[in-house]
Tab-separated table of C-alpha atoms in Angstrom:
chain	number	residue	atom	x	y	z
Z	1	MET	CA	-19.696	-7.749	-2.824
Z	2	ALA	CA	-16.471	-9.743	-3.103
Z	3	TYR	CA	-15.070	-10.258	-6.582
Z	4	GLU	CA	-13.872	-13.777	-7.320
Z	5	ASP	CA	-11.436	-12.535	-9.946
Z	6	LEU	CA	-10.118	-9.477	-11.734
Z	7	ARG	CA	-12.190	-9.932	-14.869
Z	8	SER	CA	-15.513	-9.854	-12.980
Z	9	PHE	CA	-14.422	-6.593	-11.347
Z	10	LEU	CA	-13.505	-5.125	-14.733
Z	11	ARG	CA	-17.002	-5.983	-15.978
Z	12	THR	CA	-18.438	-4.034	-13.044
Z	13	LEU	CA	-16.202	-1.074	-13.824
Z	14	GLU	CA	-17.369	-1.110	-17.435
Z	15	ARG	CA	-21.034	-1.111	-16.356
Z	16	GLU	CA	-20.278	1.787	-14.003
Z	17	GLY	CA	-18.609	3.812	-16.778
Z	18	GLU	CA	-15.261	3.464	-14.989
Z	19	LEU	CA	-13.410	1.513	-17.701
Z	20	ARG	CA	-12.182	2.463	-21.175
Z	21	ARG	CA	-11.061	-0.078	-23.762
Z	22	ILE	CA	-8.103	0.957	-25.935
Z	23	LYS	CA	-8.429	-1.061	-29.150
Z	24	VAL	CA	-5.607	0.454	-31.230
Z	25	GLN	CA	-2.132	-1.041	-30.907
Z	26	VAL	CA	0.033	0.530	-28.209
Z	27	ASP	CA	3.718	0.040	-27.456
Z	28	PRO	CA	4.735	-1.157	-23.957
Z	29	TYR	CA	7.950	0.813	-24.497
Z	30	LEU	CA	7.090	4.268	-23.040
Z	31	GLU	CA	3.710	4.703	-24.826
Z	32	VAL	CA	1.539	2.711	-22.381
Z	33	GLY	CA	3.248	4.427	-19.460
Z	34	GLU	CA	2.719	7.912	-20.907
Z	35	ILE	CA	-0.961	7.261	-21.588
Z	36	THR	CA	-1.566	5.759	-18.164
Z	37	ASP	CA	0.299	8.476	-16.281
Z	38	ARG	CA	-1.741	11.211	-17.964
Z	39	VAL	CA	-5.021	9.423	-17.234
Z	40	GLN	CA	-4.237	8.663	-13.593
Z	41	LYS	CA	-3.089	12.243	-12.916
Z	42	ALA	CA	-6.454	13.411	-14.288
Z	43	HIS	CA	-8.192	10.877	-11.986
Z	44	GLY	CA	-9.516	9.220	-15.130
Z	45	PRO	CA	-10.910	5.735	-15.748
Z	46	ALA	CA	-9.369	2.282	-15.582
Z	47	LEU	CA	-7.822	1.283	-18.911
Z	48	LEU	CA	-7.851	-2.022	-20.772
Z	49	PHE	CA	-5.277	-2.080	-23.560
Z	50	GLU	CA	-6.532	-4.826	-25.878
Z	51	ASN	CA	-3.720	-4.709	-28.455
Z	52	VAL	CA	-0.297	-4.479	-26.816
Z	53	LYS	CA	2.614	-4.707	-29.229
Z	54	GLY	CA	4.526	-7.975	-28.865
Z	55	SER	CA	1.933	-9.774	-26.735
Z	56	GLU	CA	-1.423	-11.471	-27.144
Z	57	LEU	CA	-2.478	-10.623	-23.577
Z	58	PRO	CA	-4.588	-7.535	-22.867
Z	59	LEU	CA	-3.216	-5.222	-20.180
Z	60	ALA	CA	-5.337	-3.660	-17.420
Z	61	MET	CA	-4.034	-0.385	-15.966
Z	62	ASN	CA	-5.155	2.254	-13.446
Z	63	VAL	CA	-7.671	-0.222	-12.024
Z	64	PHE	CA	-7.458	1.224	-8.480
Z	65	GLY	CA	-6.795	4.791	-9.629
Z	66	THR	CA	-9.537	6.498	-7.575
Z	67	GLN	CA	-10.900	5.943	-4.078
Z	68	ARG	CA	-14.299	5.155	-5.586
Z	69	ARG	CA	-12.880	2.310	-7.669
Z	70	LEU	CA	-10.871	0.975	-4.753
Z	71	CYS	CA	-13.969	0.963	-2.551
Z	72	LEU	CA	-15.849	-0.874	-5.315
Z	73	ALA	CA	-13.014	-3.392	-5.517
Z	74	LEU	CA	-13.121	-4.084	-1.788
Z	75	GLY	CA	-16.918	-4.080	-1.535
Z	76	ILE	CA	-17.104	-1.130	0.876
Z	77	LYS	CA	-18.759	2.283	0.858
Z	78	SER	CA	-15.866	4.171	2.440
Z	79	LEU	CA	-12.263	3.460	3.385
Z	80	ASP	CA	-13.100	3.930	7.073
Z	81	GLU	CA	-15.330	0.829	7.115
Z	82	ILE	CA	-12.479	-1.667	7.392
Z	83	GLY	CA	-10.761	0.408	10.075
Z	84	GLU	CA	-13.960	0.420	12.102
Z	85	ARG	CA	-14.237	-3.378	11.813
Z	86	ILE	CA	-10.614	-3.800	12.873
Z	87	GLY	CA	-11.245	-1.447	15.783
Z	88	GLU	CA	-14.205	-3.541	16.938
Z	89	LEU	CA	-12.087	-6.697	16.856
Z	90	LEU	CA	-9.416	-5.023	18.963
Z	91	LYS	CA	-11.750	-3.912	21.757
Z	92	PRO	CA	-10.547	-5.749	24.869
Z	93	GLU	CA	-13.547	-5.335	27.157
Z	94	LEU	CA	-15.137	-8.424	28.719
Z	95	PRO	CA	-18.627	-9.317	27.450
Z	96	HIS	CA	-21.586	-8.338	29.618
Z	97	GLY	CA	-24.796	-10.378	29.471
Z	98	LEU	CA	-26.086	-12.542	26.644
Z	99	SER	CA	-25.761	-9.837	23.989
Z	100	GLY	CA	-22.158	-9.263	25.041
Z	101	PHE	CA	-21.314	-12.929	24.608
Z	102	LYS	CA	-22.978	-12.904	21.189
Z	103	ASP	CA	-20.846	-9.930	20.197
Z	104	ALA	CA	-17.673	-11.648	21.428
Z	105	LEU	CA	-18.503	-14.862	19.570
Z	106	GLY	CA	-19.252	-12.807	16.479
Z	107	LYS	CA	-15.746	-11.350	16.584
Z	108	VAL	CA	-14.205	-14.815	16.760
Z	109	ALA	CA	-16.444	-16.033	13.946
Z	110	GLN	CA	-15.271	-13.187	11.708
Z	111	LEU	CA	-11.749	-14.615	11.771
Z	112	ARG	CA	-12.548	-18.328	11.848
Z	113	SER	CA	-14.679	-18.077	8.743
Z	114	VAL	CA	-12.110	-16.347	6.527
Z	115	PRO	CA	-8.856	-18.376	6.343
Z	116	PRO	CA	-7.837	-19.304	2.788
Z	117	LYS	CA	-9.433	-22.399	1.277
Z	118	HIS	CA	-7.403	-25.020	-0.566
Z	119	VAL	CA	-8.819	-26.252	-3.892
Z	120	LYS	CA	-7.490	-28.955	-6.232
Z	121	GLY	CA	-8.280	-27.461	-9.635
Z	122	ALA	CA	-8.064	-23.840	-10.660
Z	123	PRO	CA	-8.717	-21.556	-13.646
Z	124	CYS	CA	-5.180	-20.146	-13.333
Z	125	GLN	CA	-3.825	-23.560	-14.425
Z	126	GLN	CA	-5.892	-24.061	-17.557
Z	127	ILE	CA	-2.652	-23.567	-19.527
Z	128	VAL	CA	0.658	-24.874	-18.175
Z	129	LEU	CA	4.025	-24.084	-19.791
Z	130	THR	CA	7.230	-25.531	-18.328
Z	131	ASP	CA	10.978	-25.346	-18.870
Z	132	ASP	CA	11.794	-24.512	-22.517
Z	133	GLN	CA	8.148	-23.578	-23.181
Z	134	VAL	CA	8.546	-20.588	-20.858
Z	135	ASP	CA	8.879	-17.272	-22.682
Z	136	LEU	CA	8.514	-14.178	-20.516
Z	137	ASN	CA	8.769	-12.000	-23.613
Z	138	ALA	CA	5.220	-13.081	-24.476
Z	139	LEU	CA	3.944	-11.148	-21.436
Z	140	PRO	CA	3.426	-7.352	-21.662
Z	141	ALA	CA	6.124	-5.925	-19.393
Z	142	LEU	CA	6.435	-2.122	-19.304
Z	143	HIS	CA	9.368	0.151	-20.018
Z	144	THR	CA	7.709	3.158	-18.395
Z	145	TRP	CA	10.319	5.915	-18.113
Z	146	PRO	CA	13.138	6.773	-20.557
Z	147	GLN	CA	16.045	5.814	-18.277
Z	148	ASP	CA	14.532	2.587	-16.931
Z	149	GLY	CA	17.035	-0.265	-17.141
Z	150	GLY	CA	14.626	-2.514	-19.021
Z	151	SER	CA	11.051	-3.780	-18.953
Z	152	PHE	CA	9.304	-4.430	-15.650
Z	153	PHE	CA	6.251	-6.218	-14.278
Z	154	ASN	CA	4.948	-3.829	-11.630
Z	155	LEU	CA	1.981	-5.627	-10.089
Z	156	GLY	CA	3.107	-9.215	-9.577
Z	157	LEU	CA	2.113	-10.618	-6.173
Z	158	THR	CA	5.171	-12.466	-4.883
Z	159	HIS	CA	4.726	-15.560	-2.678
Z	160	THR	CA	7.502	-16.975	-0.495
Z	161	LYS	CA	7.652	-18.870	2.777
Z	162	HIS	CA	10.128	-18.903	5.648
Z	163	PRO	CA	12.438	-21.906	5.087
Z	164	GLU	CA	12.339	-22.893	8.770
Z	165	THR	CA	8.889	-21.926	10.039
Z	166	GLY	CA	6.915	-22.283	6.802
Z	167	GLN	CA	5.269	-18.898	7.457
Z	168	ARG	CA	3.875	-17.568	4.176
Z	169	ASN	CA	4.465	-14.038	2.904
Z	170	LEU	CA	2.680	-12.199	0.134
Z	171	GLY	CA	4.385	-9.044	-1.081
Z	172	LEU	CA	4.380	-6.596	-3.967
Z	173	TYR	CA	7.743	-5.846	-5.548
Z	174	ARG	CA	8.858	-4.625	-8.924
Z	175	LEU	CA	10.155	-7.365	-11.222
Z	176	GLN	CA	12.655	-6.684	-13.997
Z	177	ARG	CA	12.508	-9.016	-16.998
Z	178	HIS	CA	16.158	-9.911	-17.617
Z	179	ASP	CA	15.512	-12.455	-20.358
Z	180	SER	CA	12.968	-15.028	-21.495
Z	181	ARG	CA	13.278	-17.092	-18.298
Z	182	THR	CA	14.803	-14.797	-15.661
Z	183	ILE	CA	13.287	-12.079	-13.462
Z	184	GLY	CA	15.021	-9.717	-11.044
Z	185	MET	CA	13.459	-9.593	-7.565
Z	186	HIS	CA	13.661	-6.068	-6.128
Z	187	TRP	CA	13.370	-7.022	-2.455
Z	188	GLN	CA	13.903	-4.031	-0.210
Z	189	ILE	CA	15.897	-4.554	2.972
Z	190	HIS	CA	12.948	-4.157	5.359
Z	191	LYS	CA	10.669	-6.679	3.596
Z	192	ASP	CA	9.805	-10.172	4.873
Z	193	SER	CA	10.759	-11.888	1.606
Z	194	THR	CA	14.280	-10.496	1.970
Z	195	ASN	CA	14.510	-12.291	5.308
Z	196	HIS	CA	13.203	-15.522	3.759
Z	197	TYR	CA	15.928	-15.402	1.107
Z	198	ALA	CA	18.597	-14.612	3.709
Z	199	VAL	CA	17.584	-17.646	5.784
Z	200	ALA	CA	17.622	-19.867	2.690
Z	201	GLN	CA	21.129	-18.637	1.835
Z	202	ARG	CA	22.321	-19.344	5.379
Z	203	LEU	CA	20.965	-22.881	5.065
Z	204	GLY	CA	22.483	-23.278	1.602
Z	205	GLU	CA	19.050	-23.907	0.122
Z	206	ARG	CA	17.286	-22.492	-2.890
Z	207	LEU	CA	14.064	-20.565	-2.235
Z	208	PRO	CA	10.800	-21.308	-4.066
Z	209	VAL	CA	8.924	-18.291	-5.425
Z	210	ALA	CA	5.527	-17.894	-7.103
Z	211	ILE	CA	4.359	-14.634	-8.671
Z	212	ALA	CA	0.654	-14.150	-9.409
Z	213	PHE	CA	-0.730	-11.497	-11.787
Z	214	GLY	CA	-4.301	-10.309	-12.206
Z	215	CYS	CA	-5.420	-11.484	-8.769
Z	216	PRO	CA	-8.823	-10.923	-7.148
Z	217	PRO	CA	-8.863	-7.214	-6.196
Z	218	VAL	CA	-8.898	-7.737	-2.431
Z	219	VAL	CA	-5.840	-10.008	-2.684
Z	220	THR	CA	-3.945	-7.387	-4.662
Z	221	TYR	CA	-4.692	-4.820	-1.957
Z	222	ALA	CA	-3.674	-7.250	0.816
Z	223	ALA	CA	-0.259	-7.674	-0.833
Z	224	THR	CA	0.359	-3.926	-0.375
Z	225	ALA	CA	-0.708	-3.840	3.281
Z	226	PRO	CA	2.114	-3.423	5.860
Z	227	LEU	CA	1.102	-6.440	7.941
Z	228	PRO	CA	3.339	-7.903	10.657
Z	229	ALA	CA	5.231	-11.006	9.537
Z	230	ASP	CA	3.053	-13.368	11.601
Z	231	ILE	CA	-0.244	-12.249	10.011
Z	232	ASP	CA	-1.195	-14.099	6.831
Z	233	GLU	CA	-2.154	-11.708	4.030
Z	234	TYR	CA	-4.777	-14.211	2.842
Z	235	LEU	CA	-6.434	-14.227	6.263
Z	236	PHE	CA	-6.546	-10.433	6.086
Z	237	ALA	CA	-7.971	-10.551	2.543
Z	238	GLY	CA	-10.680	-12.934	3.706
Z	239	PHE	CA	-11.487	-10.643	6.627
Z	240	VAL	CA	-11.814	-7.634	4.325
Z	241	GLN	CA	-14.126	-9.340	1.822
Z	242	ARG	CA	-15.881	-11.594	4.408
Z	243	GLU	CA	-15.189	-14.616	2.191
Z	244	ARG	CA	-12.408	-17.173	2.035
Z	245	VAL	CA	-9.853	-16.817	-0.759
Z	246	GLU	CA	-9.353	-19.988	-2.788
Z	247	LEU	CA	-5.739	-21.143	-3.210
Z	248	VAL	CA	-4.284	-23.886	-5.408
Z	249	ASP	CA	-0.960	-25.721	-5.231
Z	250	CYS	CA	1.630	-24.599	-7.765
Z	251	LYS	CA	2.898	-27.058	-10.371
Z	252	THR	CA	6.671	-26.871	-9.828
Z	253	VAL	CA	7.202	-25.180	-6.447
Z	254	PRO	CA	5.787	-25.973	-2.955
Z	255	LEU	CA	3.652	-22.832	-2.715
Z	256	GLN	CA	0.016	-21.845	-3.215
Z	257	VAL	CA	-1.443	-19.041	-5.329
Z	258	PRO	CA	-4.946	-17.589	-5.860
Z	259	ALA	CA	-6.992	-20.072	-7.869
Z	260	HIS	CA	-8.695	-17.271	-9.802
Z	261	CYS	CA	-5.688	-15.162	-10.764
Z	262	GLU	CA	-4.791	-14.720	-14.425
Z	263	VAL	CA	-1.082	-15.651	-14.775
Z	264	VAL	CA	1.437	-17.307	-12.450
Z	265	LEU	CA	5.231	-17.488	-12.708
Z	266	GLU	CA	6.861	-20.250	-10.668
Z	267	GLY	CA	10.566	-20.597	-10.032
Z	268	TRP	CA	13.557	-20.933	-7.706
Z	269	LEU	CA	16.145	-18.547	-6.336
Z	270	GLU	CA	19.585	-20.084	-6.025
Z	271	PRO	CA	21.677	-18.977	-3.016
Z	272	GLY	CA	23.818	-15.954	-3.846
Z	273	VAL	CA	22.749	-15.650	-7.491
Z	274	THR	CA	22.121	-11.970	-8.294
Z	275	ARG	CA	22.046	-9.687	-11.308
Z	276	PRO	CA	22.240	-5.898	-11.630
Z	277	GLU	CA	18.699	-4.502	-11.380
Z	278	GLY	CA	17.506	-1.021	-12.393
Z	279	PRO	CA	17.544	1.909	-12.873
Z	280	PHE	CA	13.802	2.305	-12.347
Z	281	GLY	CA	11.572	5.374	-12.184
Z	282	ASP	CA	9.914	4.667	-8.853
Z	283	HIS	CA	7.080	6.095	-6.741
Z	284	THR	CA	9.501	8.626	-5.262
Z	285	GLY	CA	9.454	10.394	-8.633
Z	286	PHE	CA	13.167	9.736	-9.088
Z	287	TYR	CA	15.167	6.919	-10.642
Z	288	THR	CA	16.542	4.365	-8.207
Z	289	PRO	CA	20.113	3.270	-8.987
Z	290	VAL	CA	21.409	-0.061	-10.242
Z	291	GLU	CA	21.892	-2.580	-7.409
Z	292	PRO	CA	22.401	-6.359	-7.283
Z	293	PHE	CA	19.210	-8.297	-6.510
Z	294	PRO	CA	18.306	-11.999	-6.596
Z	295	ALA	CA	17.529	-13.404	-10.041
Z	296	LEU	CA	14.634	-15.857	-10.313
Z	297	THR	CA	14.820	-18.712	-12.812
Z	298	VAL	CA	11.254	-19.360	-13.963
Z	299	THR	CA	10.372	-23.055	-14.206
Z	300	ALA	CA	6.711	-22.732	-15.165
Z	301	VAL	CA	4.108	-20.271	-16.401
Z	302	THR	CA	0.468	-21.133	-15.774
Z	303	MET	CA	-2.483	-19.072	-16.917
Z	304	ARG	CA	-6.168	-18.926	-17.654
Z	305	LYS	CA	-7.508	-19.279	-21.163
Z	306	ASN	CA	-7.737	-15.800	-22.719
Z	307	ALA	CA	-5.682	-14.438	-19.825
Z	308	LEU	CA	-5.019	-10.769	-19.199
Z	309	LEU	CA	-2.326	-9.021	-17.192
Z	310	GLN	CA	-2.611	-6.189	-14.690
Z	311	SER	CA	0.126	-3.645	-14.053
Z	312	ILE	CA	0.637	-0.207	-12.560
Z	313	VAL	CA	2.565	2.968	-13.383
Z	314	VAL	CA	4.467	4.653	-10.570
Z	315	GLY	CA	6.251	8.003	-10.610
Z	316	ARG	CA	5.608	11.517	-9.345
Z	317	PRO	CA	2.285	11.615	-7.491
Z	318	PRO	CA	-0.607	11.491	-7.985
Z	319	THR	CA	-0.526	7.919	-9.268
Z	320	GLU	CA	-2.487	4.713	-8.707
Z	321	ASP	CA	-0.426	4.273	-5.531
Z	322	GLY	CA	-2.485	7.074	-3.969
Z	323	PRO	CA	-5.788	5.278	-3.276
Z	324	LEU	CA	-3.918	2.130	-2.187
Z	325	GLY	CA	-1.816	4.103	0.289
Z	326	LYS	CA	-4.805	6.041	1.592
Z	327	ALA	CA	-6.637	2.747	2.205
Z	328	THR	CA	-3.736	1.520	4.317
Z	329	GLU	CA	-3.742	4.770	6.268
Z	330	ARG	CA	-7.427	4.397	7.120
Z	331	PHE	CA	-7.452	0.628	7.686
Z	332	PHE	CA	-4.560	0.595	10.118
Z	333	LEU	CA	-5.450	3.582	12.290
Z	334	PRO	CA	-6.902	1.287	15.017
Z	335	LEU	CA	-3.709	-0.811	15.088
Z	336	LEU	CA	-1.530	2.287	15.296
Z	337	LYS	CA	-3.714	3.620	18.122
Z	338	MET	CA	-3.160	0.357	19.997
Z	339	ILE	CA	0.585	0.972	19.859
Z	340	VAL	CA	0.295	4.734	20.439
Z	341	PRO	CA	-3.062	5.342	22.181
Z	342	ASP	CA	-2.356	9.097	22.363
Z	343	ILE	CA	-3.226	9.403	18.647
Z	344	VAL	CA	-6.622	10.876	17.733
Z	345	ASP	CA	-6.131	10.727	13.950
Z	346	TYR	CA	-3.337	10.795	11.408
Z	347	ASP	CA	-2.665	11.520	7.755
Z	348	LEU	CA	0.060	10.187	5.489
Z	349	PRO	CA	0.367	12.595	2.523
Z	350	GLU	CA	0.599	10.943	-0.886
Z	351	THR	CA	3.220	13.515	-1.869
Z	352	GLY	CA	5.390	12.024	0.863
Z	353	GLY	CA	5.034	8.536	-0.542
Z	354	PHE	CA	2.996	7.597	2.564
Z	355	HIS	CA	6.190	7.140	4.590
Z	356	ASN	CA	8.186	10.369	4.328
Z	357	CYS	CA	5.714	12.418	6.374
Z	358	ALA	CA	3.084	11.706	9.029
Z	359	ILE	CA	0.694	14.310	10.427
Z	360	ILE	CA	-0.459	13.260	13.884
Z	361	ALA	CA	-3.271	14.757	15.985
Z	362	ILE	CA	-3.161	14.232	19.758
Z	363	ASP	CA	-5.209	15.330	22.739
Z	364	LYS	CA	-2.300	16.992	24.488
Z	365	ARG	CA	-2.325	16.511	28.260
Z	366	TYR	CA	1.188	17.117	29.611
Z	367	PRO	CA	4.555	18.727	28.811
Z	368	LYS	CA	6.487	17.196	25.883
Z	369	HIS	CA	3.533	14.978	25.043
Z	370	ALA	CA	4.173	15.622	21.338
Z	371	GLN	CA	7.788	14.470	21.608
Z	372	LYS	CA	6.687	11.300	23.397
Z	373	VAL	CA	4.387	10.501	20.475
Z	374	MET	CA	7.126	11.205	17.921
Z	375	ASN	CA	9.420	8.663	19.550
Z	376	ALA	CA	6.627	6.107	19.772
Z	377	ILE	CA	5.873	6.496	16.050
Z	378	TRP	CA	9.544	5.981	15.198
Z	379	GLY	CA	9.395	2.679	17.076
Z	380	ALA	CA	6.197	1.346	15.480
Z	381	HIS	CA	6.837	-1.322	12.809
Z	382	LEU	CA	7.178	0.295	9.322
Z	383	MET	CA	6.191	3.702	10.721
Z	384	SER	CA	9.829	3.698	11.832
Z	385	LEU	CA	10.709	4.782	8.266
Z	386	THR	CA	8.856	8.097	8.658
Z	387	LYS	CA	11.218	11.028	8.103
Z	388	LEU	CA	9.008	13.949	9.153
Z	389	ILE	CA	6.374	13.934	11.903
Z	390	VAL	CA	4.154	16.964	12.449
Z	391	VAL	CA	2.140	16.815	15.681
Z	392	VAL	CA	-0.938	19.022	16.029
Z	393	ASP	CA	-3.720	19.390	18.572
Z	394	ALA	CA	-6.870	17.275	18.393
Z	395	ASP	CA	-8.970	20.176	17.073
Z	396	CYS	CA	-6.895	20.282	13.871
Z	397	ASP	CA	-8.170	18.393	10.834
Z	398	VAL	CA	-5.074	16.411	9.829
Z	399	HIS	CA	-6.484	15.875	6.323
Z	400	ASP	CA	-6.777	19.639	5.697
Z	401	TYR	CA	-3.241	20.472	4.622
Z	402	ALA	CA	-3.943	24.211	4.651
Z	403	GLU	CA	-4.921	24.048	8.325
Z	404	VAL	CA	-1.962	21.812	9.165
Z	405	SER	CA	0.378	24.255	7.410
Z	406	TRP	CA	-1.139	27.159	9.319
Z	407	ARG	CA	-0.416	25.390	12.603
Z	408	ALA	CA	3.084	24.272	11.615
Z	409	PHE	CA	4.006	27.716	10.304
Z	410	GLY	CA	2.497	29.674	13.183
Z	411	ASN	CA	2.647	27.472	16.294
Z	412	VAL	CA	6.334	26.580	16.192
Z	413	ASP	CA	9.417	28.194	17.707
Z	414	TYR	CA	12.022	26.519	15.552
Z	415	ALA	CA	14.697	26.913	18.210
Z	416	ARG	CA	12.677	24.900	20.753
Z	417	ASP	CA	9.934	22.839	19.122
Z	418	LEU	CA	11.945	20.566	16.835
Z	419	LEU	CA	13.175	17.060	17.618
Z	420	LEU	CA	16.065	16.005	15.377
Z	421	THR	CA	17.225	12.414	15.400
Z	422	GLU	CA	18.506	9.608	13.161
Z	423	GLY	CA	17.113	6.234	12.248
Z	424	PRO	CA	16.102	3.851	9.447
Z	425	VAL	CA	14.663	5.230	6.222
Z	426	ASP	CA	13.093	3.575	3.213
Z	427	HIS	CA	15.319	1.528	0.914
Z	428	LEU	CA	14.375	3.841	-1.968
Z	429	ASP	CA	15.135	7.081	-0.135
Z	430	HIS	CA	17.617	9.031	-2.264
Z	431	ALA	CA	18.057	12.012	0.063
Z	432	SER	CA	19.785	10.200	2.932
Z	433	TYR	CA	23.577	10.487	2.775
Z	434	GLN	CA	23.883	6.839	3.820
Z	435	GLN	CA	21.622	4.160	2.335
Z	436	PHE	CA	18.989	2.768	4.734
Z	437	TRP	CA	19.414	5.385	7.487
Z	438	GLY	CA	19.289	9.140	7.833
Z	439	GLY	CA	18.007	12.176	9.660
Z	440	LYS	CA	14.470	12.536	11.000
Z	441	LEU	CA	12.575	15.574	12.209
Z	442	GLY	CA	9.646	15.996	14.563
Z	443	ILE	CA	7.744	19.298	14.617
Z	444	ASP	CA	5.689	20.118	17.681
Z	445	ALA	CA	2.891	22.315	16.317
Z	446	THR	CA	0.664	21.910	19.387
Z	447	ARG	CA	-0.206	24.672	21.842
Z	448	LYS	CA	2.611	25.111	24.353
Z	449	LEU	CA	2.239	24.735	28.109
Z	450	PRO	CA	3.934	26.827	30.839
Z	451	GLN	CA	5.711	23.654	32.020
Z	452	GLU	CA	7.368	23.459	28.596
Z	453	GLY	CA	8.946	26.863	29.122
Z	454	TYR	CA	6.255	28.981	27.458
Z	455	THR	CA	5.929	31.667	30.158
Z	456	ARG	CA	4.949	34.711	28.149
Z	457	ASN	CA	2.370	37.079	29.622
Z	458	GLY	CA	-1.146	35.665	29.351
Z	459	GLY	CA	-0.015	32.207	28.288
Z	460	TRP	CA	-0.752	30.601	24.946
Z	461	PRO	CA	-3.257	32.748	23.014
Z	462	GLU	CA	-6.730	31.617	22.011
Z	463	MET	CA	-7.524	30.958	18.354
Z	464	ILE	CA	-9.919	33.326	16.640
Z	465	THR	CA	-13.381	31.831	16.154
Z	466	SER	CA	-16.753	33.306	15.278
Z	467	GLU	CA	-19.241	34.225	18.006
Z	468	PRO	CA	-21.710	31.273	17.919
Z	469	ALA	CA	-24.942	33.292	18.115
Z	470	THR	CA	-23.834	35.625	15.327
Z	471	ALA	CA	-22.696	32.724	13.180
Z	472	ALA	CA	-26.097	31.055	13.612
Z	473	LEU	CA	-27.863	34.331	12.739
Z	474	VAL	CA	-25.833	34.687	9.539
Z	475	ASP	CA	-26.583	31.061	8.645
Z	476	ARG	CA	-30.321	31.755	8.914
Z	477	ARG	CA	-30.203	34.998	6.921
Z	478	TRP	CA	-27.640	33.968	4.294
Z	479	LYS	CA	-30.104	33.935	1.413
Z	480	GLU	CA	-31.293	37.421	2.356
Z	481	TYR	CA	-27.847	38.837	1.704
Z	482	GLY	CA	-28.004	37.847	-1.939
Z	483	LEU	CA	-24.536	36.286	-1.755
């Protein structure tokens, strides 16, 4: 089922035993972060802090902290479901017969029926505060780690649009609360909103921004998805949940936000106006340094009656980022296979932040096939930020890290099977000697062919496997052995 809003999903989690209410007062300075980090590393429940010091709003945390909860949020049984639906849409074959035409029309209908729907009134505007009424200190922002540069909102869905084309973008960025009316926008260099702001500056225009908190679960996921700039996140959200997302016009900026979110901040970015932002303990597990980022002047806060806020704690994995990143890995496999059809499957380890390492399985057919795939990955949208690519044969389970390690440790001649290059890296990468670009490594852990220079006697050896008849015999007699 699709959840119209966050609060209805939280009710489901409570019925399922997946939510704990924290009724005692907790401090958003370090205490909430410490509690949440311990719970999410134990793969524990979602948390609803009902008494947050300094604020009247409850705070929902660790909502998507397990794959089970994320699947519940998106109305699916497994993360592979959405990938399979995307794969069906991408099939290019011409329809055959009446049933084929029905299938083709069904694909078109899936997209036509899910664009966002504009509504005039919305729960998120039951309370409207403007200008001097705005007080961001009334909202529970988190100071999560000791050396953080201040308090942050970590799950605000940021809306902008291209000043020339009007193309909307929905993104998820950390937001530092500078004062009662100003927020720092941590827009990384590779993000679409950064481009929107750059165009506005070139035109000498201010840029409207709307930030929505406590959105319907599928919308929150869509904001994290690495979609191309010309694909509307709300169309994707509607496709995932098979229902249109309702949007309402903002009060003081020419943008739209989810009608059933909890809190909205509206405001304008003036050209060239920045403030120092950070440090911040980020999903890399390290503090990111202080840098200048645009500073948003908030002109209005709208909210539901009895609103609540949702946030997230990032840091050393595992964190709530894990299930969200794994969903993206599964959902976008068909799209990646369109760009690089050689791929059989792939895995993006959470410990690599889902962009530092990619494990790729291919059905190897010719010499240097693995290196061809590496270069294709480094040219594929945000996969270009991948620092380490490990390529294995199709019979390797890329999600079994022990098996992948066995192949990478044993199948590689490190004088011949490495591809070292340079290219763009993530904005937050601290290991690169220059910001935004650095070294990349490809490891060819596939079997080697004679044409690749592997000419040893007997060729590449066979892997050890059990004799099938004996294995079947032992399966049948296992109970007899008393083991």
